[in-house]
Short mmCIF file of C-alpha atoms and ligand atoms in Angstrom, two decimals:
data_model
loop_
_atom_site.label_atom_id
_atom_site.label_comp_id
_atom_site.label_asym_id
_atom_site.label_seq_id
_atom_site.Cartn_x
_atom_site.Cartn_y
_atom_site.Cartn_z
CA UNK A 1 55.61 67.02 -13.41
CA UNK A 2 56.48 64.32 -10.89
CA UNK A 3 58.56 64.61 -7.73
CA UNK A 4 59.55 62.03 -5.12
CA UNK A 5 60.94 63.03 -1.71
CA UNK A 6 62.72 60.08 -0.06
CA UNK A 7 63.75 61.48 3.33
CA UNK A 8 62.46 63.82 6.01
CA UNK A 9 61.51 67.34 4.80
CA UNK A 10 59.72 70.06 6.76
CA UNK A 11 55.94 70.06 6.40
CA UNK A 12 55.51 73.58 5.00
CA UNK A 13 58.00 72.97 2.18
CA UNK A 14 56.39 69.63 1.29
CA UNK A 15 53.05 71.48 1.12
CA UNK A 16 54.54 74.11 -1.21
CA UNK A 17 55.85 71.39 -3.54
CA UNK A 18 52.63 69.35 -3.41
CA UNK A 19 50.74 72.45 -4.52
CA UNK A 20 52.90 72.77 -7.64
CA UNK A 21 54.01 69.24 -8.61
CA UNK A 22 52.64 65.70 -8.56
CA UNK A 23 54.52 64.93 -5.32
CA UNK A 24 55.05 61.72 -3.39
CA UNK A 25 56.53 62.40 0.05
CA UNK A 26 57.61 59.14 1.67
CA UNK A 27 60.53 59.32 4.12
CA UNK A 28 60.43 55.51 4.50
CA UNK A 29 61.66 55.07 0.90
CA UNK A 30 65.27 55.69 1.94
CA UNK A 31 65.21 52.42 3.89
CA UNK A 32 63.41 50.38 1.22
CA UNK A 33 65.55 50.38 -1.90
CA UNK A 34 63.26 48.18 -4.09
CA UNK A 35 60.26 50.43 -3.29
CA UNK A 36 62.39 53.52 -3.94
CA UNK A 37 63.53 52.28 -7.37
CA UNK A 38 59.93 51.40 -8.29
CA UNK A 39 58.63 54.79 -7.10
CA UNK A 40 60.97 56.87 -9.25
CA UNK A 41 60.28 55.31 -12.67
CA UNK A 42 58.50 58.36 -14.12
CA UNK A 43 59.82 61.24 -12.00
CA UNK A 44 61.28 64.54 -13.22
CA UNK A 45 62.67 65.61 -9.83
CA UNK A 46 63.98 63.90 -6.70
CA UNK A 47 64.65 65.35 -3.24
CA UNK A 48 66.96 63.49 -0.84
CA UNK A 49 68.83 64.09 2.40
CA UNK A 50 72.19 62.37 3.12
CA UNK A 51 71.13 58.71 3.23
CA UNK A 52 69.65 58.08 -0.22
CA UNK A 53 72.34 56.76 -2.55
CA UNK A 54 71.93 58.58 -5.86
CA UNK A 55 74.00 56.17 -7.94
CA UNK A 56 73.96 54.69 -11.44
CA UNK A 57 71.29 52.12 -10.50
CA UNK A 58 69.01 54.87 -9.21
CA UNK A 59 69.57 56.99 -12.33
CA UNK A 60 68.85 53.96 -14.53
CA UNK A 61 65.56 53.44 -12.68
CA UNK A 62 64.52 57.08 -13.31
CA UNK A 63 65.11 57.79 -17.01
CA UNK A 64 63.14 61.08 -16.97
CA UNK A 65 64.94 62.47 -13.89
CA UNK A 66 66.42 65.95 -14.50
CA UNK A 67 67.09 67.49 -11.11
CA UNK A 68 68.05 66.30 -7.61
CA UNK A 69 67.57 68.57 -4.59
CA UNK A 70 69.84 67.72 -1.64
CA UNK A 71 68.50 68.69 1.83
CA UNK A 72 72.00 69.48 3.13
CA UNK A 73 75.44 70.18 1.69
CA UNK A 74 77.64 67.03 1.63
CA UNK A 75 77.44 65.35 -1.78
CA UNK A 76 79.21 62.09 -0.93
CA UNK A 77 75.94 60.10 -1.26
CA UNK A 78 75.52 61.38 -4.82
CA UNK A 79 77.47 60.04 -7.80
CA UNK A 80 78.17 63.46 -9.30
CA UNK A 81 79.93 62.01 -12.38
CA UNK A 82 77.00 59.76 -13.21
CA UNK A 83 74.59 62.70 -12.73
CA UNK A 84 76.69 64.92 -15.00
CA UNK A 85 76.85 62.19 -17.67
CA UNK A 86 73.05 62.00 -17.63
CA UNK A 87 72.74 65.83 -17.41
CA UNK A 88 70.93 65.57 -14.09
CA UNK A 89 71.39 68.80 -12.11
CA UNK A 90 72.22 68.50 -8.39
CA UNK A 91 71.18 71.34 -6.10
CA UNK A 92 72.61 71.38 -2.53
CA UNK A 93 71.28 73.60 0.29
CA UNK A 94 74.53 75.55 0.49
CA UNK A 95 74.80 77.58 3.69
CA UNK A 96 71.32 76.75 5.00
CA UNK A 97 72.48 74.54 7.89
CA UNK A 98 75.83 76.19 8.57
CA UNK A 99 74.59 78.05 11.67
CA UNK A 100 73.32 74.81 13.26
CA UNK A 101 76.69 73.10 12.73
CA UNK A 102 78.71 76.10 13.93
CA UNK A 103 76.68 76.33 17.16
CA UNK A 104 77.12 72.58 17.72
CA UNK A 105 80.89 72.98 17.37
CA UNK A 106 81.04 75.87 19.84
CA UNK A 107 78.81 74.11 22.38
CA UNK A 108 80.98 70.98 22.12
CA UNK A 109 84.18 73.01 22.43
CA UNK A 110 82.88 74.64 25.62
CA UNK A 111 81.77 71.31 27.15
CA UNK A 112 84.99 69.48 26.26
CA UNK A 113 87.18 72.31 27.54
CA UNK A 114 85.32 72.73 30.84
CA UNK A 115 84.75 68.96 31.30
CA UNK A 116 82.37 69.47 34.23
CA UNK A 117 79.21 68.44 32.39
CA UNK A 118 79.95 64.72 32.19
CA UNK A 119 79.17 64.34 35.90
CA UNK A 120 75.43 64.85 36.36
CA UNK A 121 74.86 61.33 37.72
CA UNK A 122 77.42 61.48 40.59
CA UNK A 123 76.25 65.00 41.46
CA UNK A 124 72.62 63.88 41.57
CA UNK A 125 73.65 60.89 43.68
CA UNK A 126 75.19 63.22 46.27
CA UNK A 127 78.83 62.29 45.58
CA UNK A 128 79.62 66.00 45.15
CA UNK A 129 82.71 65.62 42.89
CA UNK A 130 83.69 69.27 43.31
CA UNK A 131 87.42 68.81 43.73
CA UNK A 132 87.62 66.47 40.73
CA UNK A 133 85.78 68.99 38.55
CA UNK A 134 87.61 72.15 39.55
CA UNK A 135 90.35 71.75 36.94
CA UNK A 136 88.29 72.70 33.88
CA UNK A 137 89.49 75.31 31.44
CA UNK A 138 88.00 78.45 29.88
CA UNK A 139 87.70 78.74 26.15
CA UNK A 140 88.74 82.40 25.93
CA UNK A 141 92.40 82.65 24.98
CA UNK A 142 92.54 79.07 23.68
CA UNK A 143 93.29 78.24 20.04
CA UNK A 144 90.68 76.77 17.73
CA UNK A 145 92.13 75.00 14.68
CA UNK A 146 89.87 74.50 11.70
CA UNK A 147 90.63 71.90 9.04
CA UNK A 148 88.64 73.20 6.06
CA UNK A 149 87.76 76.88 5.84
CA UNK A 150 84.58 76.83 3.72
CA UNK A 151 81.17 78.09 4.69
CA UNK A 152 80.82 76.21 8.01
CA UNK A 153 84.46 76.71 9.01
CA UNK A 154 84.13 80.47 8.49
CA UNK A 155 80.95 80.80 10.52
CA UNK A 156 82.44 78.69 13.31
CA UNK A 157 85.47 80.99 13.33
CA UNK A 158 83.24 84.05 13.79
CA UNK A 159 81.52 82.52 16.82
CA UNK A 160 84.82 81.29 18.30
CA UNK A 161 86.44 84.70 17.93
CA UNK A 162 83.45 86.33 19.66
CA UNK A 163 84.29 84.09 22.64
CA UNK A 164 87.89 85.28 22.63
CA UNK A 165 89.46 82.27 20.93
CA UNK A 166 92.46 82.61 18.64
CA UNK A 167 91.47 80.93 15.40
CA UNK A 168 93.73 79.30 12.82
CA UNK A 169 92.81 77.21 9.79
CA UNK A 170 94.18 74.94 7.10
CA UNK A 171 92.58 74.87 3.64
CA UNK A 172 94.72 73.95 0.61
CA UNK A 173 92.23 75.63 -1.76
CA UNK A 174 92.96 79.08 -0.26
CA UNK A 175 96.23 80.87 -1.03
CA UNK A 176 98.06 82.44 1.91
CA UNK A 177 97.22 85.91 0.50
CA UNK A 178 93.51 85.15 -0.15
CA UNK A 179 91.30 88.03 1.02
CA UNK A 180 89.27 85.79 3.32
CA UNK A 181 92.16 85.48 5.80
CA UNK A 182 92.44 89.26 6.19
CA UNK A 183 88.69 89.76 6.28
CA UNK A 184 88.08 87.03 8.85
CA UNK A 185 91.10 87.60 11.08
CA UNK A 186 91.82 83.84 10.91
CA UNK A 187 95.45 82.88 10.38
CA UNK A 188 96.32 80.36 7.63
CA UNK A 189 98.47 77.43 8.75
CA UNK A 190 99.81 74.15 7.42
CA UNK A 191 97.95 70.99 8.39
CA UNK A 192 100.73 70.01 10.80
CA UNK A 193 100.79 73.45 12.44
CA UNK A 194 97.04 73.26 13.07
CA UNK A 195 97.57 69.86 14.72
CA UNK A 196 100.44 71.15 16.87
CA UNK A 197 99.04 74.53 17.93
CA UNK A 198 95.34 73.95 18.60
CA UNK A 199 93.57 73.34 21.89
CA UNK A 200 90.44 72.36 19.97
CA UNK A 201 90.41 71.05 16.39
CA UNK A 202 87.23 71.04 14.33
CA UNK A 203 86.91 69.34 10.94
CA UNK A 204 84.99 71.02 8.08
CA UNK A 205 86.13 69.22 4.94
CA UNK A 206 84.24 67.14 2.37
CA UNK A 207 84.81 63.36 2.30
CA UNK A 208 87.02 62.90 -0.76
CA UNK A 209 90.04 60.70 -1.49
CA UNK A 210 92.45 63.30 0.01
CA UNK A 211 90.51 63.59 3.28
CA UNK A 212 89.75 59.91 3.93
CA UNK A 213 91.50 58.96 7.20
CA UNK A 214 93.04 62.44 7.33
CA UNK A 215 92.93 62.24 11.12
CA UNK A 216 94.75 58.95 11.65
CA UNK A 217 96.92 57.74 14.53
CA UNK A 218 99.86 59.92 13.41
CA UNK A 219 97.72 63.07 13.19
CA UNK A 220 96.16 62.36 16.59
CA UNK A 221 99.56 61.90 18.20
CA UNK A 222 100.71 65.21 16.67
CA UNK A 223 97.89 67.02 18.51
CA UNK A 224 98.65 68.84 21.76
CA UNK A 225 98.31 66.62 24.82
CA UNK A 226 94.88 67.25 26.31
CA UNK A 227 93.46 68.84 23.15
CA UNK A 228 89.92 68.10 21.90
CA UNK A 229 88.72 66.94 18.49
CA UNK A 230 85.31 67.75 16.99
CA UNK A 231 84.07 66.04 13.83
CA UNK A 232 80.83 67.24 12.25
CA UNK A 233 82.05 66.80 8.67
CA UNK A 234 81.88 63.18 7.57
CA UNK A 235 82.74 59.76 8.98
CA UNK A 236 85.73 58.22 7.26
CA UNK A 237 87.80 61.36 7.83
CA UNK A 238 88.72 60.23 11.36
CA UNK A 239 90.18 56.77 12.09
CA UNK A 240 87.73 55.75 14.81
CA UNK A 241 89.92 53.01 16.34
CA UNK A 242 92.86 55.42 16.59
CA UNK A 243 90.59 58.07 18.14
CA UNK A 244 89.30 55.61 20.76
CA UNK A 245 92.91 54.71 21.57
CA UNK A 246 93.94 58.40 21.90
CA UNK A 247 91.05 58.99 24.31
CA UNK A 248 91.80 55.82 26.32
CA UNK A 249 95.45 56.76 26.70
CA UNK A 250 94.51 60.28 27.82
CA UNK A 251 96.56 61.90 25.05
CA UNK A 252 93.36 63.56 23.80
CA UNK A 253 91.36 65.43 26.40
CA UNK A 254 88.04 64.79 24.68
CA UNK A 255 86.12 64.50 21.45
CA UNK A 256 82.69 65.23 20.02
CA UNK A 257 81.75 63.06 17.07
CA UNK A 258 78.54 63.53 15.06
CA UNK A 259 79.40 61.52 11.93
CA UNK A 260 80.71 57.98 11.59
CA UNK A 261 82.32 55.70 9.02
CA UNK A 262 79.19 53.51 9.29
CA UNK A 263 75.89 55.08 10.33
CA UNK A 264 74.13 54.01 12.53
CA UNK A 265 77.18 53.17 14.64
CA UNK A 266 77.62 49.36 14.50
CA UNK A 267 77.70 47.19 17.63
CA UNK A 268 81.24 46.73 18.89
CA UNK A 269 82.46 50.15 17.73
CA UNK A 270 85.70 51.05 19.55
CA UNK A 271 84.10 54.44 20.31
CA UNK A 272 81.46 52.88 22.55
CA UNK A 273 83.88 52.43 25.47
CA UNK A 274 86.03 55.55 25.01
CA UNK A 275 86.09 58.18 27.79
CA UNK A 276 85.47 61.95 27.50
CA UNK A 277 83.50 61.44 24.33
CA UNK A 278 80.26 63.09 23.21
CA UNK A 279 78.42 61.15 20.51
CA UNK A 280 75.46 62.41 18.49
CA UNK A 281 73.65 60.73 15.56
CA UNK A 282 74.51 63.04 12.63
CA UNK A 283 72.41 65.95 13.88
CA UNK A 284 74.94 68.81 13.99
CA UNK A 285 73.24 70.46 11.02
CA UNK A 286 69.72 69.61 12.08
CA UNK A 287 67.64 72.06 14.10
CA UNK A 288 64.04 73.22 13.76
CA UNK A 289 65.33 76.43 12.21
CA UNK A 290 67.80 74.81 9.82
CA UNK A 291 65.23 72.22 8.67
CA UNK A 292 62.96 75.08 7.71
CA UNK A 293 65.72 77.03 5.92
CA UNK A 294 67.02 73.93 4.11
CA UNK A 295 63.50 72.83 3.07
CA UNK A 296 62.46 76.27 1.84
CA UNK A 297 65.69 76.74 -0.11
CA UNK A 298 65.49 73.35 -1.84
CA UNK A 299 61.75 73.63 -2.59
CA UNK A 300 62.29 77.08 -4.13
CA UNK A 301 65.37 76.14 -6.12
CA UNK A 302 63.97 72.87 -7.49
CA UNK A 303 60.80 74.67 -8.61
CA UNK A 304 62.85 77.48 -10.18
CA UNK A 305 65.07 74.95 -11.96
CA UNK A 306 62.09 73.03 -13.39
CA UNK A 307 60.53 76.31 -14.60
CA UNK A 308 63.74 77.46 -16.27
CA UNK A 309 64.57 74.17 -18.06
P1 NAD B 401 82.46 73.84 1.98
O1 NAD B 401 82.53 73.17 0.65
O2 NAD B 401 81.89 75.21 2.07
O3 NAD B 401 83.92 73.86 2.65
C1 NAD B 401 84.77 72.75 2.65
C2 NAD B 401 86.19 73.28 2.61
O4 NAD B 401 87.10 72.18 2.80
C3 NAD B 401 86.57 73.94 1.27
O5 NAD B 401 86.98 75.28 1.48
C4 NAD B 401 87.71 73.08 0.75
O6 NAD B 401 88.70 73.82 0.06
C5 NAD B 401 88.26 72.51 2.05
N1 NAD B 401 89.09 71.31 1.87
C6 NAD B 401 89.01 70.35 0.91
N2 NAD B 401 89.99 69.43 1.10
C7 NAD B 401 90.70 69.82 2.18
C8 NAD B 401 91.82 69.28 2.88
N3 NAD B 401 92.40 68.15 2.48
N4 NAD B 401 92.26 69.94 3.98
C9 NAD B 401 91.66 71.07 4.40
N5 NAD B 401 90.62 71.64 3.75
C10 NAD B 401 90.13 71.02 2.68
O7 NAD B 401 81.65 72.81 2.92
P2 NAD B 401 80.85 73.15 4.25
O8 NAD B 401 79.46 73.58 3.89
O9 NAD B 401 81.67 74.03 5.13
O10 NAD B 401 80.74 71.68 4.88
C11 NAD B 401 81.85 71.06 5.48
C12 NAD B 401 81.52 69.60 5.84
O11 NAD B 401 80.45 69.55 6.78
C13 NAD B 401 81.09 68.71 4.67
O12 NAD B 401 81.72 67.45 4.78
C14 NAD B 401 79.60 68.50 4.91
O13 NAD B 401 79.17 67.27 4.38
C15 NAD B 401 79.56 68.50 6.43
N6 NAD B 401 78.25 68.82 7.02
C16 NAD B 401 77.80 68.03 8.05
C17 NAD B 401 76.60 68.33 8.66
C18 NAD B 401 76.10 67.52 9.83
O14 NAD B 401 74.90 67.52 10.12
N7 NAD B 401 76.97 66.85 10.56
C19 NAD B 401 75.82 69.41 8.21
C20 NAD B 401 76.32 70.20 7.18
C21 NAD B 401 77.54 69.90 6.60
#
């Protein structure tokens, strides 16, 4: 049986798959669509990360394809309807990178709340900006607001509560009496209450019609003055021009953004000049450990699926 892997996958998992299937591992395929479409003509299985568009054209180019492994959890690069119509199974790496994202959120929350870490250069240059940096805050006792209380939101809440944060969350899929609120100690709130009450807001929702531009200018202005925003979920959920404006005006105290409406970030992005902003290139879920967990999980589950069907 034939497998093509179009994006980065950890070496040990590629070796496992190569031992069992006729495997082509070529992480350059994601950036060469014609070569990708040619390479998949006779495949039974495909493994992608978040950048390969699994759309109708791709499915048409791979008539034997039966299963897609996704090295991550967001499915917005996969046309799920088209896959279902063709009876192509899609297997995400649910939970396998949650710890990496949750730790990124907590690290960002600490940095944005304390604010002292943006000043290495003046310190090294001898400017000694001690007075300017003595007004940072502690995270204990502050309120973390989570938009989306799924697997990553819940793990982030556990870490935040261990640091003494009060944690509240909004998730329309969970009833106010759902057991998870009692079990986690996280208080359910409306979207607007999360905006109003939180010192740090972290987004953990999928990119769907209801979440596109969820954090727009109105939502940003409803946030507490000086609060911080962290987005590790998907670009398109935050209005980037409005965020840049909220940082410029000082209404927001800071932001950490890992995902963007267009990736890589295009030249001229309003975020490039915004203050108190940490930018990373979609790596919140990517660590040595999570790559290994994600790769092992997807290799195992794709092999199991092919054996069972
Ligand atoms: P999940 O499916 O476990 O949880 C998502 C939650 O969002 C669900 O509970 C759902 O009910 C809730 N939700 C849906 N619409 C909502 C709305 N309008 N308001 C509030 N809540 C809403 O997903 P997860 O594994 O926790 O992942 C969350 C996000 O993180 C996804 O977008 C995923 O793509 C992204 N992610 C990013 C990285 C990265 O490297 N930056 C890594 C992993 C996951």
